[in-house]
Amino acid sequence: EVSEEEIDRREKALEVLEKAALFSQARLKAEENILEDFLESRNFEEEDIKKARVGLLDEEVISRLKEEFGDQALQNSGLFTESGYCILQDRLVFPHQEGETVWYMAGRALTEDVEPKYKKAAQTDYNENVLYQFFQDSDTLIITEGYTDAISAAKSGEKEEYRYSVVSPATTTFSDEQIEDMVRTGQDFDEVVLINDGDEAGEDGATRTARVLSFNGVDPVMVELSEGEDLDDWTSENGY
């Protein structure tokens, strides 16, 4: 049984994540140069990233969060270290949502010379293995690798002639817990399509995921992309 104290701790942490998403969205919209660069580089429209709640987590957002929340709540959210450092500072952030709730976040570097390109918030006992997902009324589920891949697929999947839902582990492979969730999710769809990046890591990850899904009664269709290409590259070049 979960204690009242634990329930309060989780609720406060989720409130931090929701406010971080809200503040970050506003900051990205205000920083027009960063916004335009991202939209043009990925062939997105502003409405696409609005739906995905992509934002900019900069010093202004961090200051607002620290004004509203105590150190422990910030740390419990997974966004901050014990010393008060924001793990995703000065990055484009991608909230992981289930329904209306933000459970987790990861961030992408603003320029290509920054390493690592992607960083993830610390996982906590209540938001481990939360998938990046876009669900809608459809018979087909697309499983893909990265954040912009998932947004591109979700955009294409909104078309009436071929609607589909999208889910991503935001890595090449699913964890054991994510696989269990993915199997349960996949069983709700008539067709499951697996599309990873066109490189060795992506292909190996897709093969492992396909084997586990098949073993558990979900037989995915595997789509191979050209060498070095990802789904977002493909949709950017060929349209949605």
Coordinates of C-alpha atoms in Angstrom, one line a residue:
E1 CA 0.0 0.0 0.0
V2 CA 1.3 3.4 -1.0
S3 CA 1.5 5.9 1.9
E4 CA -0.1 9.4 1.7
E5 CA 3.4 10.8 2.0
E6 CA 4.5 8.9 -1.1
I7 CA 1.4 9.9 -3.0
D8 CA 2.1 13.5 -2.2
R9 CA 5.8 13.2 -3.2
R10 CA 4.8 11.8 -6.6
E11 CA 2.1 14.3 -7.2
K12 CA 4.5 17.2 -6.5
A13 CA 7.2 15.7 -8.8
L14 CA 4.6 15.4 -11.6
E15 CA 3.6 19.0 -11.0
V16 CA 7.2 20.0 -11.5
L17 CA 7.3 18.1 -14.8
E18 CA 4.1 19.6 -16.0
K19 CA 5.3 23.2 -15.2
A20 CA 8.6 22.5 -16.8
A21 CA 6.8 21.4 -20.0
L22 CA 4.5 24.5 -19.9
F23 CA 7.3 27.0 -19.2
S24 CA 9.6 25.4 -21.8
Q25 CA 7.0 25.5 -24.5
A26 CA 6.6 29.3 -23.9
R27 CA 10.3 29.8 -24.0
L28 CA 10.7 28.1 -27.3
K29 CA 7.9 30.1 -28.9
A30 CA 9.6 33.3 -27.6
E31 CA 13.0 32.3 -29.0
E32 CA 12.1 32.7 -32.7
N33 CA 15.6 31.9 -34.1
I34 CA 15.9 28.6 -32.2
L35 CA 12.3 27.7 -33.1
E36 CA 12.7 28.5 -36.8
D37 CA 16.0 26.6 -37.0
F38 CA 14.4 23.5 -35.5
L39 CA 11.3 23.7 -37.7
E40 CA 13.4 24.1 -40.9
S41 CA 15.9 21.4 -40.0
R42 CA 13.1 18.8 -39.5
N43 CA 10.5 20.0 -42.0
F44 CA 8.1 20.5 -39.1
E45 CA 5.4 23.1 -38.7
E46 CA 4.8 25.0 -35.4
E47 CA 1.6 23.0 -34.9
D48 CA 3.5 19.7 -34.9
I49 CA 5.8 20.6 -32.1
K50 CA 2.9 22.3 -30.2
K51 CA 1.1 18.9 -30.2
A52 CA 4.3 17.2 -29.1
R53 CA 4.9 19.9 -26.4
V54 CA 8.5 20.4 -27.5
G55 CA 10.1 23.2 -25.5
L56 CA 13.3 25.0 -24.6
L57 CA 14.5 24.4 -21.0
D58 CA 16.8 27.4 -20.4
E59 CA 17.9 29.4 -17.4
E60 CA 14.7 31.3 -17.3
V61 CA 12.6 28.1 -17.0
I62 CA 15.0 26.8 -14.3
S63 CA 14.7 30.0 -12.3
R64 CA 10.9 29.8 -12.5
L65 CA 10.9 26.2 -11.4
K66 CA 13.2 27.0 -8.4
E67 CA 10.9 29.9 -7.4
E68 CA 7.8 27.6 -7.3
F69 CA 9.2 24.3 -5.9
G70 CA 11.5 23.1 -3.2
D71 CA 14.8 21.3 -3.8
Q72 CA 13.4 17.9 -3.0
A73 CA 10.5 18.2 -5.4
L74 CA 12.8 19.3 -8.2
Q75 CA 15.1 16.4 -7.5
N76 CA 12.2 13.9 -7.3
S77 CA 11.1 15.0 -10.8
G78 CA 14.3 13.6 -12.3
L79 CA 15.1 17.0 -13.9
F80 CA 17.5 18.2 -11.2
T81 CA 20.5 16.7 -9.3
E82 CA 20.9 16.8 -5.6
S83 CA 23.2 19.8 -6.0
G84 CA 20.5 21.7 -7.9
Y85 CA 21.9 21.3 -11.4
C86 CA 19.3 20.9 -14.2
I87 CA 20.2 17.9 -16.2
L88 CA 18.5 19.2 -19.4
Q89 CA 19.6 22.8 -19.2
D90 CA 19.8 24.6 -22.5
R91 CA 18.3 21.8 -24.5
L92 CA 15.1 21.3 -26.5
V93 CA 13.0 19.1 -24.3
F94 CA 10.6 16.3 -25.3
P95 CA 8.0 15.4 -22.6
H96 CA 6.8 11.8 -22.3
Q97 CA 3.1 11.9 -21.8
E98 CA 0.5 9.3 -21.0
G99 CA -2.9 11.0 -21.4
E100 CA -2.6 14.5 -20.0
T101 CA 0.2 13.6 -17.6
V102 CA 3.9 14.4 -18.2
W103 CA 5.9 11.5 -16.6
Y104 CA 9.4 12.1 -18.0
M105 CA 11.5 14.3 -20.2
A106 CA 14.6 14.1 -22.4
G107 CA 16.6 16.9 -24.1
R108 CA 18.3 17.5 -27.4
A109 CA 21.4 19.7 -27.8
L110 CA 20.7 23.0 -29.6
T111 CA 23.8 22.6 -31.8
E112 CA 25.4 19.6 -33.5
D113 CA 28.8 20.2 -31.8
V114 CA 27.4 19.5 -28.3
E115 CA 27.8 16.0 -26.9
P116 CA 25.9 14.1 -26.0
K117 CA 23.3 15.0 -28.6
Y118 CA 20.5 13.7 -26.3
K119 CA 20.3 13.5 -22.6
K120 CA 17.6 12.0 -20.4
A121 CA 16.3 13.1 -17.1
A122 CA 17.0 10.8 -14.1
Q123 CA 14.5 8.0 -13.8
T124 CA 12.6 7.6 -10.6
D125 CA 10.7 4.8 -9.0
Y126 CA 7.4 6.0 -10.6
N127 CA 8.5 6.9 -14.1
E128 CA 10.9 4.2 -15.1
N129 CA 10.5 3.0 -18.7
V130 CA 7.8 5.4 -19.7
L131 CA 7.5 5.3 -23.5
Y132 CA 7.3 8.3 -25.9
Q133 CA 4.0 7.9 -27.6
F134 CA 1.2 9.3 -29.6
F135 CA -2.0 7.4 -29.6
Q136 CA -5.1 7.9 -31.7
D137 CA -8.1 5.9 -33.0
S138 CA -6.3 3.5 -35.5
D139 CA -5.6 -0.1 -36.3
T140 CA -1.9 0.3 -36.9
L141 CA 0.9 1.0 -34.5
I142 CA 4.3 2.3 -35.7
I143 CA 7.3 1.6 -33.4
T144 CA 10.3 3.8 -34.2
E145 CA 13.5 4.8 -32.6
G146 CA 13.9 8.5 -31.8
Y147 CA 11.9 11.6 -30.8
T148 CA 11.8 13.4 -34.1
D149 CA 11.1 10.1 -35.8
A150 CA 8.1 9.6 -33.6
I151 CA 6.9 13.2 -34.2
S152 CA 7.2 12.7 -38.0
A153 CA 5.4 9.4 -37.9
A154 CA 2.7 10.9 -35.7
K155 CA 2.2 13.8 -38.1
S156 CA 1.8 11.4 -41.0
G157 CA -0.4 9.2 -39.0
E158 CA -3.0 11.9 -38.6
K159 CA -4.1 11.7 -42.2
E160 CA -7.5 10.1 -42.6
E161 CA -6.5 7.7 -45.3
Y162 CA -3.9 5.9 -43.1
R163 CA -4.2 6.8 -39.5
Y164 CA -1.9 5.2 -37.0
S165 CA -0.5 5.5 -33.5
V166 CA 3.2 5.8 -32.7
V167 CA 5.4 4.6 -29.8
S168 CA 9.2 4.9 -29.2
P169 CA 11.6 3.9 -26.5
A170 CA 13.8 6.8 -27.7
T171 CA 16.7 4.4 -28.1
T172 CA 17.5 1.5 -30.3
T173 CA 16.0 -1.1 -28.0
F174 CA 13.3 -1.5 -25.3
S175 CA 14.1 -2.4 -21.7
D176 CA 12.5 -5.6 -20.4
E177 CA 9.7 -3.5 -18.7
Q178 CA 9.1 -1.5 -21.9
I179 CA 8.9 -4.8 -23.9
E180 CA 6.1 -6.0 -21.5
D181 CA 4.3 -2.7 -22.0
M182 CA 4.9 -2.8 -25.7
V183 CA 3.5 -6.4 -26.0
R184 CA 0.3 -5.4 -24.2
T185 CA 0.0 -2.3 -26.4
G186 CA 0.7 -4.1 -29.6
Q187 CA -2.0 -6.7 -28.9
D188 CA -4.5 -3.9 -29.2
F189 CA -3.6 -3.2 -32.9
D190 CA -4.3 -5.2 -36.1
E191 CA -0.9 -4.3 -37.5
V192 CA 2.5 -3.4 -35.9
V193 CA 5.2 -1.8 -38.0
L194 CA 8.8 -1.6 -36.7
I195 CA 11.1 1.2 -38.2
N196 CA 14.5 1.8 -36.7
D197 CA 17.4 3.9 -38.1
G198 CA 19.3 2.6 -41.1
D199 CA 22.5 1.7 -39.3
E200 CA 23.9 -1.3 -37.6
A201 CA 22.7 -0.3 -34.1
G202 CA 19.2 0.5 -35.3
E203 CA 18.9 -2.8 -37.4
D204 CA 20.2 -4.9 -34.5
G205 CA 17.8 -3.2 -32.1
A206 CA 14.9 -3.7 -34.4
T207 CA 15.7 -7.4 -34.9
R208 CA 15.9 -8.0 -31.1
T209 CA 12.7 -6.1 -30.5
A210 CA 10.9 -8.0 -33.3
R211 CA 12.0 -11.4 -31.9
V212 CA 10.7 -10.6 -28.4
L213 CA 7.4 -9.2 -29.7
S214 CA 7.0 -12.2 -32.0
F215 CA 7.7 -14.6 -29.1
N216 CA 5.0 -12.9 -27.2
G217 CA 2.4 -13.1 -29.9
V218 CA 2.9 -9.7 -31.6
D219 CA 4.3 -10.2 -35.2
P220 CA 5.6 -6.8 -36.5
V221 CA 6.3 -5.9 -40.1
M222 CA 10.0 -4.7 -40.3
V223 CA 10.8 -1.7 -42.6
E224 CA 14.4 -1.2 -43.6
L225 CA 15.7 2.3 -44.3
S226 CA 18.7 3.2 -46.4
E227 CA 22.1 3.2 -44.8
G228 CA 22.5 6.2 -42.5
E229 CA 18.8 7.2 -42.9
D230 CA 16.2 7.6 -40.1
L231 CA 12.5 7.9 -40.4
D232 CA 12.6 11.6 -39.8
D233 CA 15.1 12.0 -42.7
W234 CA 12.8 10.0 -44.9
T235 CA 9.7 11.9 -44.2
S236 CA 11.6 15.2 -44.5
E237 CA 12.7 14.3 -48.0
N238 CA 9.6 12.5 -49.2
G239 CA 6.8 14.3 -47.4
Y240 CA 4.2 13.1 -45.0

